[in-house]
JSON list of C-alpha atoms in Angstrom, two decimals:
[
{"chain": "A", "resi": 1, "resn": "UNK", "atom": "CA", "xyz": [-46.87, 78.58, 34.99]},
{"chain": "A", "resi": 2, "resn": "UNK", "atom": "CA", "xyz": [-49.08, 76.31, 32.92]},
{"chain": "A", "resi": 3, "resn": "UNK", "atom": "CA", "xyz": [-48.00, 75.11, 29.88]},
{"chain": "A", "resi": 4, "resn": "UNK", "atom": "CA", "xyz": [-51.26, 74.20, 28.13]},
{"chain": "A", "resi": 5, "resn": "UNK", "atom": "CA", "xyz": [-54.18, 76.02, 29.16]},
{"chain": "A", "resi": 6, "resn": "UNK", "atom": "CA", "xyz": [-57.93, 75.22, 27.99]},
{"chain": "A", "resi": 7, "resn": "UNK", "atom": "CA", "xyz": [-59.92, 77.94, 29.34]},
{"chain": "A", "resi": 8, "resn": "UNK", "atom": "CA", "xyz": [-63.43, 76.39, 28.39]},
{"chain": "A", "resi": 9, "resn": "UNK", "atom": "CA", "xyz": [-64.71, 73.98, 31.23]},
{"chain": "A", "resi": 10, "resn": "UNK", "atom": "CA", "xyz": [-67.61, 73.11, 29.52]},
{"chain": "A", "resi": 11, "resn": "UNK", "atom": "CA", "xyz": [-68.99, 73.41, 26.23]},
{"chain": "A", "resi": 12, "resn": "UNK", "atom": "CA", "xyz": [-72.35, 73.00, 24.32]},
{"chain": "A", "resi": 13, "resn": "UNK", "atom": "CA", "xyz": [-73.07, 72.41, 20.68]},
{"chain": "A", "resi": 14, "resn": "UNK", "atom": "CA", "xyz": [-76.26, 72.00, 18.59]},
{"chain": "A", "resi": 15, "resn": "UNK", "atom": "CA", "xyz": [-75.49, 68.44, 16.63]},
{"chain": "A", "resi": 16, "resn": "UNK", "atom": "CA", "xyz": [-74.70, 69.44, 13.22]},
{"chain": "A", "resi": 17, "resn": "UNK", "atom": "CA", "xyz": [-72.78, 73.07, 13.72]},
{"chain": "A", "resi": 18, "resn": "UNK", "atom": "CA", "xyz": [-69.16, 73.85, 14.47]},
{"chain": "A", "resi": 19, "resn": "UNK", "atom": "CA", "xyz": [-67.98, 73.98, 17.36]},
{"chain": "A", "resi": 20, "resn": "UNK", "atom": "CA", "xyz": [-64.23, 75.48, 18.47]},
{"chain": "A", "resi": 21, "resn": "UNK", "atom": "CA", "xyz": [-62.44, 74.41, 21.79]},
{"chain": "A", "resi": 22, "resn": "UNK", "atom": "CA", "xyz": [-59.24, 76.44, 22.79]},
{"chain": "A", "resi": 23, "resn": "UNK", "atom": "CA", "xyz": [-55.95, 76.02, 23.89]},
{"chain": "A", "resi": 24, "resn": "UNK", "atom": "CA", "xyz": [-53.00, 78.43, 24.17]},
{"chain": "A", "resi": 25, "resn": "UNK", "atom": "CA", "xyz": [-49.54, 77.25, 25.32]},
{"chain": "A", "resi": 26, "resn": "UNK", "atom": "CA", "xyz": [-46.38, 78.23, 26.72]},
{"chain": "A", "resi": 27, "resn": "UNK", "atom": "CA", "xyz": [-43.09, 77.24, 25.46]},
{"chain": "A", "resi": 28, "resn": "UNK", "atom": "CA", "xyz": [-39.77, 78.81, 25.01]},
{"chain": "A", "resi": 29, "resn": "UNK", "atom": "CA", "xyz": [-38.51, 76.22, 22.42]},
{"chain": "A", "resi": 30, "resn": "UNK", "atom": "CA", "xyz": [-38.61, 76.97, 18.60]},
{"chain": "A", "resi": 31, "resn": "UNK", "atom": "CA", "xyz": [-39.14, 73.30, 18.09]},
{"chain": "A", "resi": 32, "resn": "UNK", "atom": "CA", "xyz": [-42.87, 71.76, 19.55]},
{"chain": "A", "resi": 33, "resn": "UNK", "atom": "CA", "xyz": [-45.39, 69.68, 18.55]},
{"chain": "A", "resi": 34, "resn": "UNK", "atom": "CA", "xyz": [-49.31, 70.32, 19.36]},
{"chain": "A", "resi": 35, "resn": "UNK", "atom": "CA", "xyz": [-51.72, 67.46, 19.99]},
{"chain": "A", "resi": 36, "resn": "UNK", "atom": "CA", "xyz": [-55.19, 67.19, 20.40]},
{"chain": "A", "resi": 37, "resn": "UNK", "atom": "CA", "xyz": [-56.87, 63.83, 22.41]},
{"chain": "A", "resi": 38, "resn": "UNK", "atom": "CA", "xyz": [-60.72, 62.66, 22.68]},
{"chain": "A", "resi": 39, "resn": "UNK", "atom": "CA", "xyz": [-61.62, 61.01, 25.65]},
{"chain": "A", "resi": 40, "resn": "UNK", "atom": "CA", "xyz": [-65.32, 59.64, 25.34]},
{"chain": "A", "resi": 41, "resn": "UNK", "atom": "CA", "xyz": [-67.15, 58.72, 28.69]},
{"chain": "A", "resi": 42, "resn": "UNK", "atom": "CA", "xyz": [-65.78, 55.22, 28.24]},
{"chain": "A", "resi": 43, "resn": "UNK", "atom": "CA", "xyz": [-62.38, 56.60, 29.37]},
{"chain": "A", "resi": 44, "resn": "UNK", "atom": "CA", "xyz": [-60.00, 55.52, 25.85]},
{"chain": "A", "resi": 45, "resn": "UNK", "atom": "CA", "xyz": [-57.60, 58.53, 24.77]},
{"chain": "A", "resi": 46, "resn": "UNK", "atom": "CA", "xyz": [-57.88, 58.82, 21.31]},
{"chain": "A", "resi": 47, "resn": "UNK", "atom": "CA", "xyz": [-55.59, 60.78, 19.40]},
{"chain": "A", "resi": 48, "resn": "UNK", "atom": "CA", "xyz": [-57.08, 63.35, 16.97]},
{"chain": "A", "resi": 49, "resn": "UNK", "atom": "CA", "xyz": [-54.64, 65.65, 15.39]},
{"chain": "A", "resi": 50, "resn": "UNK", "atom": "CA", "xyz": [-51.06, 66.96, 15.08]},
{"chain": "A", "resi": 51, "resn": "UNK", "atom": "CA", "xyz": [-49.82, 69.88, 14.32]},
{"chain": "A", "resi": 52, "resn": "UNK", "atom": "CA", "xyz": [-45.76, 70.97, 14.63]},
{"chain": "A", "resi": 53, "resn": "UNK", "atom": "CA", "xyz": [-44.42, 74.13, 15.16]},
{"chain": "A", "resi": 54, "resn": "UNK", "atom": "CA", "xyz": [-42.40, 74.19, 11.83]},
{"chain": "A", "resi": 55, "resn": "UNK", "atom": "CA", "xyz": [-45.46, 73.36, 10.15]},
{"chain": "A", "resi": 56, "resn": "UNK", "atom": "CA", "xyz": [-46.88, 76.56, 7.54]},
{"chain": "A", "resi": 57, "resn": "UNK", "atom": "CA", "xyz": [-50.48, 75.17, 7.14]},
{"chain": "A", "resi": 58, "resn": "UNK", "atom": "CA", "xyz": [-52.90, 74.23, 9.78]},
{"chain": "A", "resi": 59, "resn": "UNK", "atom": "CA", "xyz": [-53.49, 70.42, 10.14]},
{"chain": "A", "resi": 60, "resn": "UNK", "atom": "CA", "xyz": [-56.67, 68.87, 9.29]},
{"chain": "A", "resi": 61, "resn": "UNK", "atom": "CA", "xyz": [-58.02, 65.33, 10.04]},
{"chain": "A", "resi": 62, "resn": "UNK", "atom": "CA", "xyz": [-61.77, 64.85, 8.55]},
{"chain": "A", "resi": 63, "resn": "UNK", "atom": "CA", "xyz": [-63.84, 66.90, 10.40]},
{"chain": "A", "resi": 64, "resn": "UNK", "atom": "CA", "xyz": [-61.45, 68.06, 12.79]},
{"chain": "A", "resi": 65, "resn": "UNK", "atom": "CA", "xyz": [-58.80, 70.96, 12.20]},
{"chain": "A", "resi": 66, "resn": "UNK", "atom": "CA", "xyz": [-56.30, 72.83, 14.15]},
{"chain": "A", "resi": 67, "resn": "UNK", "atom": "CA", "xyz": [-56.38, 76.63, 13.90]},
{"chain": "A", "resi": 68, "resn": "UNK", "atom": "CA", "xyz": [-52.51, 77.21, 14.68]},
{"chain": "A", "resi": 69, "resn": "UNK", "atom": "CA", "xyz": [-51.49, 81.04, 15.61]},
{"chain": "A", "resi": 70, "resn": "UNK", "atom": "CA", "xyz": [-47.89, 80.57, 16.59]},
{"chain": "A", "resi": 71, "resn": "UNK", "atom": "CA", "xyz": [-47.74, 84.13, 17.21]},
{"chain": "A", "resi": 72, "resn": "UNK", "atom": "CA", "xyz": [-50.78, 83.93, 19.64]},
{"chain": "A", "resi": 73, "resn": "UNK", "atom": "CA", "xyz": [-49.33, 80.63, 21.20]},
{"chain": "A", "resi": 74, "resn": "UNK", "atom": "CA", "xyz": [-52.46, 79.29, 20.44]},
{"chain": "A", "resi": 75, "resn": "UNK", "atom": "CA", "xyz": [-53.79, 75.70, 18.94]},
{"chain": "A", "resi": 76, "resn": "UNK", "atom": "CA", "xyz": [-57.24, 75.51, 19.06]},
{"chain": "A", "resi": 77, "resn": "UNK", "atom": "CA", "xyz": [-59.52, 72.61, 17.57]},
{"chain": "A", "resi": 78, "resn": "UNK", "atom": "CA", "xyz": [-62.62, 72.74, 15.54]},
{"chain": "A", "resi": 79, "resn": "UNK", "atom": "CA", "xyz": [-64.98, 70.37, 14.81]},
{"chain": "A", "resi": 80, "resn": "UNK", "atom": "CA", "xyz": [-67.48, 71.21, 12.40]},
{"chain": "A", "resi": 81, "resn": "UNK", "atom": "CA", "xyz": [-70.80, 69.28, 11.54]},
{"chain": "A", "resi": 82, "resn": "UNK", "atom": "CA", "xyz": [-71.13, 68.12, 14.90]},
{"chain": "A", "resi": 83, "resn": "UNK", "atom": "CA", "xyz": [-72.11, 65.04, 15.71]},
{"chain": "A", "resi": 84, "resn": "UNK", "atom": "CA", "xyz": [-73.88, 63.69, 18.78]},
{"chain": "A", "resi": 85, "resn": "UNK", "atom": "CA", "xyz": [-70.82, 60.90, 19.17]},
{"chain": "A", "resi": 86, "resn": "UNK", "atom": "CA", "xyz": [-68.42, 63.87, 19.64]},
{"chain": "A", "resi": 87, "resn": "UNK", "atom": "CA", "xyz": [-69.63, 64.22, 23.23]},
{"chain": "A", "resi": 88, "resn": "UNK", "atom": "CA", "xyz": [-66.61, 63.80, 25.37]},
{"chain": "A", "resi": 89, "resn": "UNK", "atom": "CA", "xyz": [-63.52, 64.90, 27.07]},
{"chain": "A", "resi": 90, "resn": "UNK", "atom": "CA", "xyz": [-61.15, 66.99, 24.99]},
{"chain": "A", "resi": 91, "resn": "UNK", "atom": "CA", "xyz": [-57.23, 67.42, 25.87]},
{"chain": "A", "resi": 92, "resn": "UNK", "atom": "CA", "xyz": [-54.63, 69.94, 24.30]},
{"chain": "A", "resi": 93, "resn": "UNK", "atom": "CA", "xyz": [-51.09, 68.32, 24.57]},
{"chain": "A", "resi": 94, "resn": "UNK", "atom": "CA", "xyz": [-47.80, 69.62, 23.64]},
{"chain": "A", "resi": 95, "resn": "UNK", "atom": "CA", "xyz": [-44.04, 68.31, 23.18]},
{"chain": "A", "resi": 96, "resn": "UNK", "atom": "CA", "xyz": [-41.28, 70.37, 23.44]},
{"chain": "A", "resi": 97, "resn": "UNK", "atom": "CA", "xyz": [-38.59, 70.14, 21.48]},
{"chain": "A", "resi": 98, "resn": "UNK", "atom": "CA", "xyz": [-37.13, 67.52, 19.10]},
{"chain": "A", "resi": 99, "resn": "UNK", "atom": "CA", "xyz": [-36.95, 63.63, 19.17]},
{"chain": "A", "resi": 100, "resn": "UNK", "atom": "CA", "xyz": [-38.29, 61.98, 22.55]},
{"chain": "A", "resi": 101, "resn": "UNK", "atom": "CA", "xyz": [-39.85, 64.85, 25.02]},
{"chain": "A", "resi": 102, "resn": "UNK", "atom": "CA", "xyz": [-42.40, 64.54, 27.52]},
{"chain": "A", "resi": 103, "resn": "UNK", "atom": "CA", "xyz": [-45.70, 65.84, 26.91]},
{"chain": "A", "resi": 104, "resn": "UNK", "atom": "CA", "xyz": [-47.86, 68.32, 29.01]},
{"chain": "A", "resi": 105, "resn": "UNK", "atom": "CA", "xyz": [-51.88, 68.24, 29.00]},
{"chain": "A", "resi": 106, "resn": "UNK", "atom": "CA", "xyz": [-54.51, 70.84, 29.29]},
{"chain": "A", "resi": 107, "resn": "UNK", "atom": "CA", "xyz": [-57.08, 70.51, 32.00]},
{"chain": "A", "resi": 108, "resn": "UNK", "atom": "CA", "xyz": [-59.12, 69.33, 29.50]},
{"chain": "A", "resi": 109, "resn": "UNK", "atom": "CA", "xyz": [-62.55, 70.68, 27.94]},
{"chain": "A", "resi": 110, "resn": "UNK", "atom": "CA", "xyz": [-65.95, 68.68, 28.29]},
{"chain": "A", "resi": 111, "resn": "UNK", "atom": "CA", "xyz": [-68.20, 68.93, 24.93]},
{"chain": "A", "resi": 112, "resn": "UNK", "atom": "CA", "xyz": [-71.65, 68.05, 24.71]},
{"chain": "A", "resi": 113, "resn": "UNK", "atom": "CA", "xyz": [-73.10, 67.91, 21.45]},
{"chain": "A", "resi": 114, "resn": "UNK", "atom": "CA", "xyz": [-77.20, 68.40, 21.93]},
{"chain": "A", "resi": 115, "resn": "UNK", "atom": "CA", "xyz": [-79.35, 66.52, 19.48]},
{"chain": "B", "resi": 1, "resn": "UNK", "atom": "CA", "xyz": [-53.20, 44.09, 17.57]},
{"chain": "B", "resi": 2, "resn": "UNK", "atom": "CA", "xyz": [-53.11, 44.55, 21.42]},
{"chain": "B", "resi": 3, "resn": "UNK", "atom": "CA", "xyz": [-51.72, 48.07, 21.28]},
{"chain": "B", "resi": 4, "resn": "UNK", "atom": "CA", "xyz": [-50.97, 48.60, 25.07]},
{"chain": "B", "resi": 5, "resn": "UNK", "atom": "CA", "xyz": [-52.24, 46.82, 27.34]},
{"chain": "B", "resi": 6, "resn": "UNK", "atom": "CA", "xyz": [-52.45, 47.74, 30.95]},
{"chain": "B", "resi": 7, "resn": "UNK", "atom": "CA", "xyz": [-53.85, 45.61, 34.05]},
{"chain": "B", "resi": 8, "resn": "UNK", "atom": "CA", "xyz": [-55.64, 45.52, 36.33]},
{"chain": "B", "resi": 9, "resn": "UNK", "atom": "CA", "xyz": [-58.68, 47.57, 34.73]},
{"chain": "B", "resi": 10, "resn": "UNK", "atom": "CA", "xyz": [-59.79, 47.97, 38.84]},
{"chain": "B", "resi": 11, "resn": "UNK", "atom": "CA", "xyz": [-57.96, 48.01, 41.86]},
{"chain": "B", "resi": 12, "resn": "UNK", "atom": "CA", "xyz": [-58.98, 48.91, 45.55]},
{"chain": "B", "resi": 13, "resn": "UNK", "atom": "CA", "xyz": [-56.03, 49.09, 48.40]},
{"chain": "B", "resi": 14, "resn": "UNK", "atom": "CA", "xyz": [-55.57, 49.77, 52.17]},
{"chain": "B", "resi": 15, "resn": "UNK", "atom": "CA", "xyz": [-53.19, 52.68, 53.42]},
{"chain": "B", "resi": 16, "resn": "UNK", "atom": "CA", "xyz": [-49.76, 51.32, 53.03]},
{"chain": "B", "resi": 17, "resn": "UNK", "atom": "CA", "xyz": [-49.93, 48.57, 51.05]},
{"chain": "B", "resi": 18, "resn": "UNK", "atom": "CA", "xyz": [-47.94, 48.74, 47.72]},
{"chain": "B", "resi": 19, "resn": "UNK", "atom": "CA", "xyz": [-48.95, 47.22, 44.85]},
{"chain": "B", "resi": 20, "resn": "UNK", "atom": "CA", "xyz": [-47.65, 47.20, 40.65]},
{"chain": "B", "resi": 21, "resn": "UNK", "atom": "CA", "xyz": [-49.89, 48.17, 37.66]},
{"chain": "B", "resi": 22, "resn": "UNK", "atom": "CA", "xyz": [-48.82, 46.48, 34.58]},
{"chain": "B", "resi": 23, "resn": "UNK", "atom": "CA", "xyz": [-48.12, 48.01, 31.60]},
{"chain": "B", "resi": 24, "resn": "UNK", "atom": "CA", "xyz": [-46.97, 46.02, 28.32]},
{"chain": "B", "resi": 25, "resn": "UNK", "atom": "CA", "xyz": [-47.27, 47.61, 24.33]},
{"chain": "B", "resi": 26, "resn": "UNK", "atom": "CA", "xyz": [-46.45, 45.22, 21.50]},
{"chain": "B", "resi": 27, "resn": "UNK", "atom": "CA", "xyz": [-45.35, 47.84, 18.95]},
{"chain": "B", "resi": 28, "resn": "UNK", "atom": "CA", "xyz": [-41.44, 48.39, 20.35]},
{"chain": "B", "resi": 29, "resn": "UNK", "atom": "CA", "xyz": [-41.84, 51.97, 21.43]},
{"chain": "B", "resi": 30, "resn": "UNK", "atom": "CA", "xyz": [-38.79, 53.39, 22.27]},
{"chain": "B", "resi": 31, "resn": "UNK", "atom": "CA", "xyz": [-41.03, 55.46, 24.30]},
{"chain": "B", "resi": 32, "resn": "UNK", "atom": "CA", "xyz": [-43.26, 54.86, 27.72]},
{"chain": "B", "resi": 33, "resn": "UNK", "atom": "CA", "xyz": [-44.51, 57.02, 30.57]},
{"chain": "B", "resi": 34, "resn": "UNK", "atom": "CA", "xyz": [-47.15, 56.99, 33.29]},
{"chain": "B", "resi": 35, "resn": "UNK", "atom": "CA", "xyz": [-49.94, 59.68, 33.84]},
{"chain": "B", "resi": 36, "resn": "UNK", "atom": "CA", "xyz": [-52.45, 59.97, 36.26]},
{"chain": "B", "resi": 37, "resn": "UNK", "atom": "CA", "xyz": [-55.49, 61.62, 35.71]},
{"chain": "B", "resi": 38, "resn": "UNK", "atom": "CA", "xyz": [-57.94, 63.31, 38.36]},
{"chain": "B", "resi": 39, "resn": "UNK", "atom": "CA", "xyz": [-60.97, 65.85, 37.80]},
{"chain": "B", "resi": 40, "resn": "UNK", "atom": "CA", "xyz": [-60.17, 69.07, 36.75]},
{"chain": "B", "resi": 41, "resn": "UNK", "atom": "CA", "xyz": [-56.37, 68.01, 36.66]},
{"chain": "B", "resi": 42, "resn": "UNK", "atom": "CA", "xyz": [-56.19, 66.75, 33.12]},
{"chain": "B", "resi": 43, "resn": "UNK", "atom": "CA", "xyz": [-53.46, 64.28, 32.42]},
{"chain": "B", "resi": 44, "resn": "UNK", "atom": "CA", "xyz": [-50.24, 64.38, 34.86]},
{"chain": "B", "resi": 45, "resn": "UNK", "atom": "CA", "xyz": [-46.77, 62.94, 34.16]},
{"chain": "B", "resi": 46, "resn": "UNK", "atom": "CA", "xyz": [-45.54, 60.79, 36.62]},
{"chain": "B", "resi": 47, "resn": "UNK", "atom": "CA", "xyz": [-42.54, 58.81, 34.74]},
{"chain": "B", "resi": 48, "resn": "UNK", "atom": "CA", "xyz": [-41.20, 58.10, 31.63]},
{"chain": "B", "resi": 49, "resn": "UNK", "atom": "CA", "xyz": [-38.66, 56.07, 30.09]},
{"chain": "B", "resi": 50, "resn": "UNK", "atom": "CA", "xyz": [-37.23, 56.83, 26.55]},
{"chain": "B", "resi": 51, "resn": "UNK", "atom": "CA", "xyz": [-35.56, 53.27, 26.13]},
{"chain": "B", "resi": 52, "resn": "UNK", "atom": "CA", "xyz": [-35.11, 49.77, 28.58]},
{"chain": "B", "resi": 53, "resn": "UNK", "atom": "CA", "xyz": [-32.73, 50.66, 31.22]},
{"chain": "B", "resi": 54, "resn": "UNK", "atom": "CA", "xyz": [-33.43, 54.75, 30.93]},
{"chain": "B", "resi": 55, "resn": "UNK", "atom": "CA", "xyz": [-36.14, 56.31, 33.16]},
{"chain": "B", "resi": 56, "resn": "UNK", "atom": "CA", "xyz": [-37.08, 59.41, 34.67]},
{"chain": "B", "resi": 57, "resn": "UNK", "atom": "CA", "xyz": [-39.24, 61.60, 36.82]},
{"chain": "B", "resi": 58, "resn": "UNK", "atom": "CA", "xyz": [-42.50, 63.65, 35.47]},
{"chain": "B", "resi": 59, "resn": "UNK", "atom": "CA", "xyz": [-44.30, 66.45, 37.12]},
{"chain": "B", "resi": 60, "resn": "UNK", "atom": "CA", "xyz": [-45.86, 63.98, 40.50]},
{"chain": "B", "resi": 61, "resn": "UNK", "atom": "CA", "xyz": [-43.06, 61.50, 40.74]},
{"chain": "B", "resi": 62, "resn": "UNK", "atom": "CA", "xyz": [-43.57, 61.31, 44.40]},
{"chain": "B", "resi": 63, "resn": "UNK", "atom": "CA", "xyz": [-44.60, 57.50, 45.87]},
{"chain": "B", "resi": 64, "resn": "UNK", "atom": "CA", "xyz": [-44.21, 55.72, 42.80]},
{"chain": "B", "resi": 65, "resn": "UNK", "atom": "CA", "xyz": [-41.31, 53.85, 41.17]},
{"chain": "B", "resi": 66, "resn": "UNK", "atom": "CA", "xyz": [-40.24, 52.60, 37.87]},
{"chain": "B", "resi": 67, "resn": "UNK", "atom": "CA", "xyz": [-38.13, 50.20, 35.89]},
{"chain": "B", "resi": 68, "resn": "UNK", "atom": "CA", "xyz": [-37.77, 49.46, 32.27]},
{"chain": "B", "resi": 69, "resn": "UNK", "atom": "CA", "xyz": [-36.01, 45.82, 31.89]},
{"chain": "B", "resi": 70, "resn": "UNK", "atom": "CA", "xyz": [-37.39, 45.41, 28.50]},
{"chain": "B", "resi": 71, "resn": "UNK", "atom": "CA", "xyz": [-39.26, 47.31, 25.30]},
{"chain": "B", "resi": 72, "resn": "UNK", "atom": "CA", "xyz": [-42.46, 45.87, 26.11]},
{"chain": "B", "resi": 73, "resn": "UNK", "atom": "CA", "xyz": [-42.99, 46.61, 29.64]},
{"chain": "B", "resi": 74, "resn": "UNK", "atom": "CA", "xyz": [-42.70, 49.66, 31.91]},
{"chain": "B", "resi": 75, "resn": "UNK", "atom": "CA", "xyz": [-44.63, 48.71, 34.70]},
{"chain": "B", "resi": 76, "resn": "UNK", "atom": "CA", "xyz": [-45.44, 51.96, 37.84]},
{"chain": "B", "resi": 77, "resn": "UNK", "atom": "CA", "xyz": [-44.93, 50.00, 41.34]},
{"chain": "B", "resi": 78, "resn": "UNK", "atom": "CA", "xyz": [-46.68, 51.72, 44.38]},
{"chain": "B", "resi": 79, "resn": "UNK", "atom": "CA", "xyz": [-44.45, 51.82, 47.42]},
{"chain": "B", "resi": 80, "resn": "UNK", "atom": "CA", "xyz": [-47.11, 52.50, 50.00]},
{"chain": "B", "resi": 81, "resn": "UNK", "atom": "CA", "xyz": [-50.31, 53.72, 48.79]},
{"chain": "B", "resi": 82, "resn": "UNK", "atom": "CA", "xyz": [-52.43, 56.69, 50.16]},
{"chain": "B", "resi": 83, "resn": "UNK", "atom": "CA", "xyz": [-55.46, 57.95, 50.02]},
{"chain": "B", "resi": 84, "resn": "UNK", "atom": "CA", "xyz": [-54.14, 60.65, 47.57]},
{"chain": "B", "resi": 85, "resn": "UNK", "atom": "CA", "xyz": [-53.32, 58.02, 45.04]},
{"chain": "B", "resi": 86, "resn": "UNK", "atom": "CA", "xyz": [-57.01, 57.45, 44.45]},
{"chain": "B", "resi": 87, "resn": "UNK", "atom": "CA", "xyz": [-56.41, 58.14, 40.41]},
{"chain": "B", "resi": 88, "resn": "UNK", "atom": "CA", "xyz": [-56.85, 56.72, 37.38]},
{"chain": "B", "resi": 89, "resn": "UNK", "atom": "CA", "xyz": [-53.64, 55.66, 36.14]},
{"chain": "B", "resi": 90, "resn": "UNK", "atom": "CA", "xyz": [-52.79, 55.78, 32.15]},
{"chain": "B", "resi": 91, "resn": "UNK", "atom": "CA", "xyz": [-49.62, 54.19, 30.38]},
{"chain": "B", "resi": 92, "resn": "UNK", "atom": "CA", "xyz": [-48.97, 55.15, 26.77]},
{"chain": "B", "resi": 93, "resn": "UNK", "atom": "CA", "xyz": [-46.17, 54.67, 24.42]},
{"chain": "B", "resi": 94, "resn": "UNK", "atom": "CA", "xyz": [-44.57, 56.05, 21.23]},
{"chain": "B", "resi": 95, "resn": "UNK", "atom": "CA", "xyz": [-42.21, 56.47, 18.97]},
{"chain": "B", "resi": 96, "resn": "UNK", "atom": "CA", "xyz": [-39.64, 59.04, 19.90]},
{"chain": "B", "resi": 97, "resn": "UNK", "atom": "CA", "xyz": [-39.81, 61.62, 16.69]},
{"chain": "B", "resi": 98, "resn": "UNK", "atom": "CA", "xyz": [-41.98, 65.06, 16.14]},
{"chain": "B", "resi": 99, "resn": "UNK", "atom": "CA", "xyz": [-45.11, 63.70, 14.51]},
{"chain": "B", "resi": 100, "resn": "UNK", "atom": "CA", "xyz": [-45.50, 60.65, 16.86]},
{"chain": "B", "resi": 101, "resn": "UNK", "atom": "CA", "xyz": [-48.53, 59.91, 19.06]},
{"chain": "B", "resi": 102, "resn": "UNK", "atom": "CA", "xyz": [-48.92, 58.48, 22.01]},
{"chain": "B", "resi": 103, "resn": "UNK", "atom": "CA", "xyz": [-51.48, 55.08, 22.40]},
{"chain": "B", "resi": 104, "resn": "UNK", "atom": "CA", "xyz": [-52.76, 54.94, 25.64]},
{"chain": "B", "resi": 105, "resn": "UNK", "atom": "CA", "xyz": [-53.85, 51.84, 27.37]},
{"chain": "B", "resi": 106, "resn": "UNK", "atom": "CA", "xyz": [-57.76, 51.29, 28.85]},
{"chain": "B", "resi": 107, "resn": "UNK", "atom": "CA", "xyz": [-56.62, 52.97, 32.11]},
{"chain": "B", "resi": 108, "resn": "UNK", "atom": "CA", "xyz": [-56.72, 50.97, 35.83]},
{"chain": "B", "resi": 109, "resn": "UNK", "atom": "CA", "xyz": [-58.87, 53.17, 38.22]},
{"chain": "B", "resi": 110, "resn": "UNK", "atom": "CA", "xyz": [-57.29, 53.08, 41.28]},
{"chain": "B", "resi": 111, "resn": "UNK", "atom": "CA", "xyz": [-58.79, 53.57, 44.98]},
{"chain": "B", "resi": 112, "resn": "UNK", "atom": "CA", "xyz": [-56.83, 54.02, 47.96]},
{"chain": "B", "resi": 113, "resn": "UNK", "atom": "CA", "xyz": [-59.33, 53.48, 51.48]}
]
């Protein structure tokens, strides 16, 4: 079974509105951590936000934000005001457990932001 | 600040040869690993090491090898490349701990004729 699926192949945004990519997870552990990764068409992973499974509010990094529903087992990212420089690659992650655990990616979710 | 720092950036090889990418980070991680990424695959563990002289298998350890001598290095040896290889190849590191992300290197696309 996957562990991090990102249903959403491709997406399209007009530059300046939100824009919400999804990711749901599987995970038997009560202790997990939730990453989100950029990867523009230059091919750098960029790391983008955190969130843990412990944690009561949803994370928030500038203009991006996590919309956690641990009940849902999902994580999903939103990006609001657009911009045309968020066109890229987009990958869900998640650790399991606590200390040093490997991480599992999503398939990943291609955004294009149009002008 | 280097980060990590992976070579070659390219690299094309015959069936059956075996070759090593490089991998080095100068921030003493206790943590490395290897992914591979192909089209509509996302990223894919291969190995990972939590500390010099302690590695492990990923999800597609199959026809590669690893050692960790040191911190700094973790470098993914090839034992005899196929066409199925054809990847690019990722190394990132971290700290071991809940809130810590990984920093990737530039990537070496590999291609196996």
């Amino acid at each position: 079974a996957q562990k991090i699926t990102q249903t959403q192949p491709g997406m399209f945004v007009q530059e300046k509105e939100a824009v919400t990519l999804d990711c749901t997870y599987d995970t038997s552990d009560q202790s997990y951590g939730l990453f989100w990764y950029k990867q523009p068409s230059s091919g750098e992973m960029i790391f983008l936000i955190y969130q843990g499974s412990y944690d009561e509010q949803n994370a928030t990094e500038g203009r991006y934000s996590l919309n956690f529903q641990k009940a849902r087992k999902s994580a999903n990212l939103v990006i609001s005001a657009s911009q045309l420089g968020d066109s890229a690659m987009y990958f869900c992650a998640m650790r399991e457990g606590w200390g040093y655990q490997k991480v599992t990616f999503g398939t990943g979710t291609k955004l294009q932001v149009i002008p | 600040n280097a980060g990590v720092t992976q070579t070659p950036k390219f690299q094309v090889l015959k069936t059956g040869q075996s070759m090593t990418l490089q991998c080095a980070q100068d921030m003493n991680h206790e943590y490395m690993s290897w992914y591979r990424q192909d089209p509509g695959m996302g990223l894919r563990l291969i190995h990972y090491s939590v500390g010099a002289g302690i590695t492990d298998q990923g999800e597609v350890p199959n026809g590669y090898n690893v050692s960790r001598s040191t911190t700094e290095d973790f470098p993914l040896r090839l034992l005899s490349a196929a066409p199925s290889q054809t990847s690019v190849y990722f190394c990132a590191s971290s700290l071991t701990g809940a809130r810590t992300e990984a920093f990737f290197g530039q990537g070496t696309r590999l291609t196996v004729v």
